[in-house]
Coordinates of C-alpha atoms in Angstrom, one line a residue:
Chain A
X26 CA 72.9 148.1 10.6
X27 CA 75.0 149.5 8.2
X28 CA 75.0 147.9 4.6
X29 CA 77.9 145.7 3.8
X30 CA 79.0 144.8 0.3
X31 CA 78.6 141.2 -0.2
X32 CA 82.3 141.2 -1.6
X33 CA 83.5 142.6 1.9
X34 CA 82.0 139.8 3.8
X35 CA 84.4 137.4 5.3
X36 CA 84.2 134.0 3.6
X37 CA 83.0 130.9 5.4
X38 CA 85.3 128.1 5.8
X39 CA 83.2 125.6 7.5
X40 CA 79.7 125.6 6.0
X41 CA 77.3 122.8 7.3
X42 CA 74.3 123.4 5.1
X43 CA 72.4 125.0 7.9
X44 CA 73.4 128.7 7.1
X45 CA 70.5 130.8 5.8
X46 CA 71.0 132.6 2.5
X47 CA 68.5 135.5 1.2
X48 CA 66.2 135.0 -1.4
X49 CA 63.7 137.1 -3.3
X50 CA 60.5 135.1 -3.9
X51 CA 57.5 136.7 -5.7
X52 CA 58.4 140.1 -4.4
X53 CA 58.9 139.0 -0.8
X54 CA 62.5 138.5 0.7
X55 CA 63.0 135.2 2.3
X56 CA 65.7 133.0 3.7
X57 CA 66.4 129.3 3.1
X58 CA 69.2 127.0 4.4
X59 CA 72.0 126.4 1.9
X60 CA 71.3 122.7 1.8
X61 CA 67.9 123.3 0.5
X62 CA 69.1 125.8 -2.2
X63 CA 71.7 123.1 -3.2
X64 CA 69.3 120.1 -3.0
X65 CA 66.3 121.5 -4.6
X66 CA 63.2 119.4 -3.9
X67 CA 64.0 116.1 -2.2
X68 CA 62.2 113.0 -1.0
X69 CA 63.6 110.3 1.0
X70 CA 62.1 106.9 2.4
X71 CA 62.8 106.8 6.2
X72 CA 61.1 103.5 6.4
X73 CA 60.3 100.4 4.0
X74 CA 57.2 101.1 1.9
X75 CA 55.4 98.2 0.5
X76 CA 54.0 98.6 -2.9
X77 CA 50.5 97.5 -4.0
X78 CA 50.9 94.2 -6.1
X79 CA 50.0 95.7 -9.4
X80 CA 51.6 96.5 -12.9
X81 CA 49.9 99.9 -12.8
X82 CA 52.2 103.0 -12.2
X83 CA 52.2 103.8 -8.5
X84 CA 53.9 106.1 -6.3
X85 CA 57.5 105.3 -5.1
X86 CA 57.3 107.4 -1.8
X87 CA 54.9 107.4 1.0
X88 CA 56.9 109.9 2.9
X89 CA 54.2 112.3 2.2
X90 CA 50.7 111.2 1.7
X91 CA 50.7 111.4 -2.4
X92 CA 54.6 111.2 -3.0
X93 CA 53.9 114.3 -5.4
X94 CA 55.9 117.3 -5.9
X95 CA 54.1 120.4 -6.9
X96 CA 56.1 122.1 -9.8
X97 CA 55.5 126.1 -9.8
X98 CA 57.4 127.1 -12.5
X99 CA 57.9 126.1 -16.1
X100 CA 61.6 125.4 -17.3
X101 CA 64.3 122.6 -17.5
X102 CA 64.8 120.4 -14.6
X103 CA 67.4 117.7 -13.7
X104 CA 66.6 114.8 -11.2
X105 CA 68.4 111.9 -9.7
X106 CA 67.1 108.9 -7.8
X107 CA 68.5 105.7 -6.2
X108 CA 66.0 103.0 -5.7
X109 CA 66.1 99.8 -3.9
X110 CA 63.5 97.2 -4.2
X111 CA 63.1 93.8 -2.6
X112 CA 60.3 91.1 -2.6
X113 CA 59.8 91.4 -6.3
X114 CA 58.5 88.6 -8.5
X115 CA 60.5 85.7 -9.5
X116 CA 59.4 85.9 -13.1
X117 CA 62.3 87.6 -15.3
X118 CA 61.9 91.2 -15.3
X119 CA 61.8 94.3 -12.9
X120 CA 60.0 97.4 -13.9
X121 CA 59.8 100.8 -15.3
X122 CA 60.4 104.3 -13.6
X123 CA 58.0 107.0 -14.5
X124 CA 58.7 110.6 -14.2
X125 CA 55.4 112.1 -13.6
X126 CA 53.0 109.1 -12.8
X127 CA 49.5 110.3 -12.5
X128 CA 50.6 114.0 -11.9
X129 CA 49.2 116.9 -13.7
X130 CA 52.2 118.8 -15.0
X131 CA 53.0 118.5 -18.8
X132 CA 56.6 117.5 -19.5
X133 CA 58.6 117.6 -22.6
X134 CA 62.2 117.1 -23.7
X135 CA 62.9 114.2 -21.5
X136 CA 66.2 112.3 -21.4
X137 CA 66.9 109.9 -18.7
X138 CA 68.9 106.7 -18.1
X139 CA 68.9 103.8 -15.7
X140 CA 71.6 101.6 -14.5
X141 CA 71.3 98.8 -11.8
X142 CA 71.3 95.3 -10.8
X143 CA 68.2 92.8 -11.0
X144 CA 69.4 90.0 -8.6
X145 CA 68.1 88.7 -5.4
X146 CA 71.2 90.2 -3.6
X147 CA 72.2 93.4 -5.3
X148 CA 74.8 93.9 -2.6
X149 CA 76.9 91.3 -4.3
X150 CA 78.9 92.9 -7.1
X151 CA 77.8 92.2 -10.6
X152 CA 77.6 93.9 -13.9
X153 CA 75.1 96.7 -14.2
X154 CA 72.9 97.0 -17.1
X155 CA 70.1 99.5 -18.0
X156 CA 68.4 101.3 -20.4
X157 CA 67.8 105.0 -21.7
X158 CA 64.6 106.6 -22.9
X159 CA 64.2 109.9 -24.8
X160 CA 61.1 112.2 -25.3
X161 CA 59.0 110.1 -22.8
X162 CA 58.2 110.2 -19.1
X163 CA 58.4 106.4 -18.8
X164 CA 60.9 103.8 -19.8
X165 CA 59.4 101.3 -22.3
X166 CA 60.3 98.1 -20.6
X167 CA 62.5 96.7 -17.9
X168 CA 64.9 99.6 -17.1
X169 CA 67.5 97.2 -15.8
X170 CA 68.8 94.2 -17.5
X171 CA 66.2 91.6 -16.6
X172 CA 66.9 88.7 -14.2
X173 CA 64.9 86.4 -12.0
X174 CA 66.3 88.0 -8.9
X175 CA 63.7 89.3 -6.5
X176 CA 65.6 92.7 -5.9
X177 CA 66.9 95.6 -7.7
X178 CA 69.1 98.4 -6.9
X179 CA 68.9 101.3 -9.7
X180 CA 70.3 104.7 -10.1
X181 CA 68.1 107.1 -12.4
X182 CA 69.1 110.3 -13.6
X183 CA 68.0 112.8 -16.3
X184 CA 66.6 115.9 -17.4
X185 CA 63.2 117.1 -18.5
X186 CA 61.1 120.2 -19.2
X187 CA 57.9 121.4 -17.5
X188 CA 56.1 123.2 -20.0
X189 CA 53.0 123.5 -18.0
X190 CA 53.0 123.5 -14.2
X191 CA 51.4 121.0 -11.9
X192 CA 52.4 117.9 -10.0
X193 CA 54.8 115.0 -10.9
X194 CA 54.8 111.8 -8.8
X195 CA 57.9 109.7 -9.3
X196 CA 56.5 106.3 -9.8
X197 CA 57.2 102.7 -10.7
X198 CA 55.2 100.2 -12.9
X199 CA 56.3 96.6 -11.9
X200 CA 56.8 94.1 -15.0
X201 CA 55.2 91.3 -12.9
X202 CA 52.7 92.5 -10.2
X203 CA 54.0 91.5 -6.6
X204 CA 54.1 93.2 -3.2
X205 CA 57.4 94.7 -3.8
X206 CA 59.1 96.7 -1.1
X207 CA 60.8 99.9 -1.8
X208 CA 63.6 99.8 1.0
X209 CA 64.4 102.8 3.3
X210 CA 67.0 104.9 2.2
X211 CA 65.7 105.1 -1.4
X212 CA 65.6 109.0 -2.6
X213 CA 64.7 111.1 -5.3
X214 CA 65.9 114.7 -5.9
X215 CA 64.8 117.4 -8.5
X216 CA 66.3 120.8 -9.3
X217 CA 65.6 123.5 -11.7
X218 CA 68.3 124.1 -14.0
X219 CA 67.2 127.0 -16.1
X220 CA 64.0 129.0 -16.6
X221 CA 61.8 128.3 -19.5
X222 CA 63.2 128.6 -23.0
X223 CA 66.7 129.1 -21.5
X224 CA 69.0 126.3 -22.8
X225 CA 72.5 127.5 -21.8
X226 CA 73.8 128.5 -18.5
X227 CA 77.2 130.0 -18.1
X228 CA 79.5 131.7 -20.7
X229 CA 78.6 129.9 -23.7
X230 CA 79.4 131.5 -27.1
Chain B
X13 CA 41.8 101.9 -6.5
X14 CA 43.3 101.5 -10.2
X15 CA 42.5 104.2 -12.8
X16 CA 43.2 104.5 -16.5
X17 CA 44.0 107.3 -18.8
X18 CA 42.8 107.8 -22.2
X19 CA 45.7 106.3 -23.8
X20 CA 45.1 103.1 -21.7
X21 CA 47.9 103.5 -19.2
X22 CA 47.1 102.3 -15.7
X23 CA 47.9 103.8 -12.2
X24 CA 47.2 102.8 -8.8
X25 CA 46.4 105.6 -6.5
X26 CA 45.2 105.0 -3.0
X27 CA 43.4 108.3 -2.4
X28 CA 42.5 110.2 -5.7
X29 CA 43.0 114.0 -5.2
X30 CA 41.9 116.2 -8.1
X31 CA 44.5 118.7 -7.0
X32 CA 47.3 116.2 -7.3
X33 CA 46.3 113.6 -9.8
X34 CA 45.3 114.1 -13.5
X35 CA 41.6 114.6 -14.1
X36 CA 41.4 112.5 -17.2
X37 CA 41.4 109.2 -15.2
X38 CA 38.6 106.9 -15.0
X39 CA 38.4 104.0 -12.3
X40 CA 39.1 100.5 -13.7
X41 CA 36.4 97.9 -12.6
X42 CA 37.6 95.5 -10.0
X43 CA 38.7 92.3 -11.6
X44 CA 39.3 93.8 -15.1

């Protein structure tokens, strides 16, 4: 087949995410769906997951055995997650998110924030509150304004550098132990923004 | 099983896997 300049290709007007784009990975040419290139790494709870009643850090996702993501390249990453917990303790408080849990990667340069509602019915509109943490992989105390409600909805996003490759295990440490349930639909995604030591992308001057 | 790192942070790990979990964790005796 004759080669065609990319600029000569007909522009698609109806992408649905299943289209394959060419990639060069480790010297080999491969293809990947547009949706995967856009999303990076993604994990999604397709069924409720009951946590162990403990205040220790534990994985948030059992979609895979370890709920762990292997990071194979150092660099700057962004992440975002939405977590919905029920069956939490009635003692005031909620919990803290950990970027890495018991994973093996080395992280630095972290900045993340959480905003959410700690109430028995987060579906009822209410003021949202939360916390930020810098230069640490885990929030220091309740990441959402504490309440005695038994459920919590929270959106967490931020950036971190991976300075040594390994695994990360998005985790939670409950403030008060209870067999809380991470509800189906909770998700986390993570994507590299730039290779190591690259701190701007685009025509910055 | 609950594990602890050298800084005293605790982790609940159902099935420890040395290829997935950090290697400096020690099991926390039950009831501690």
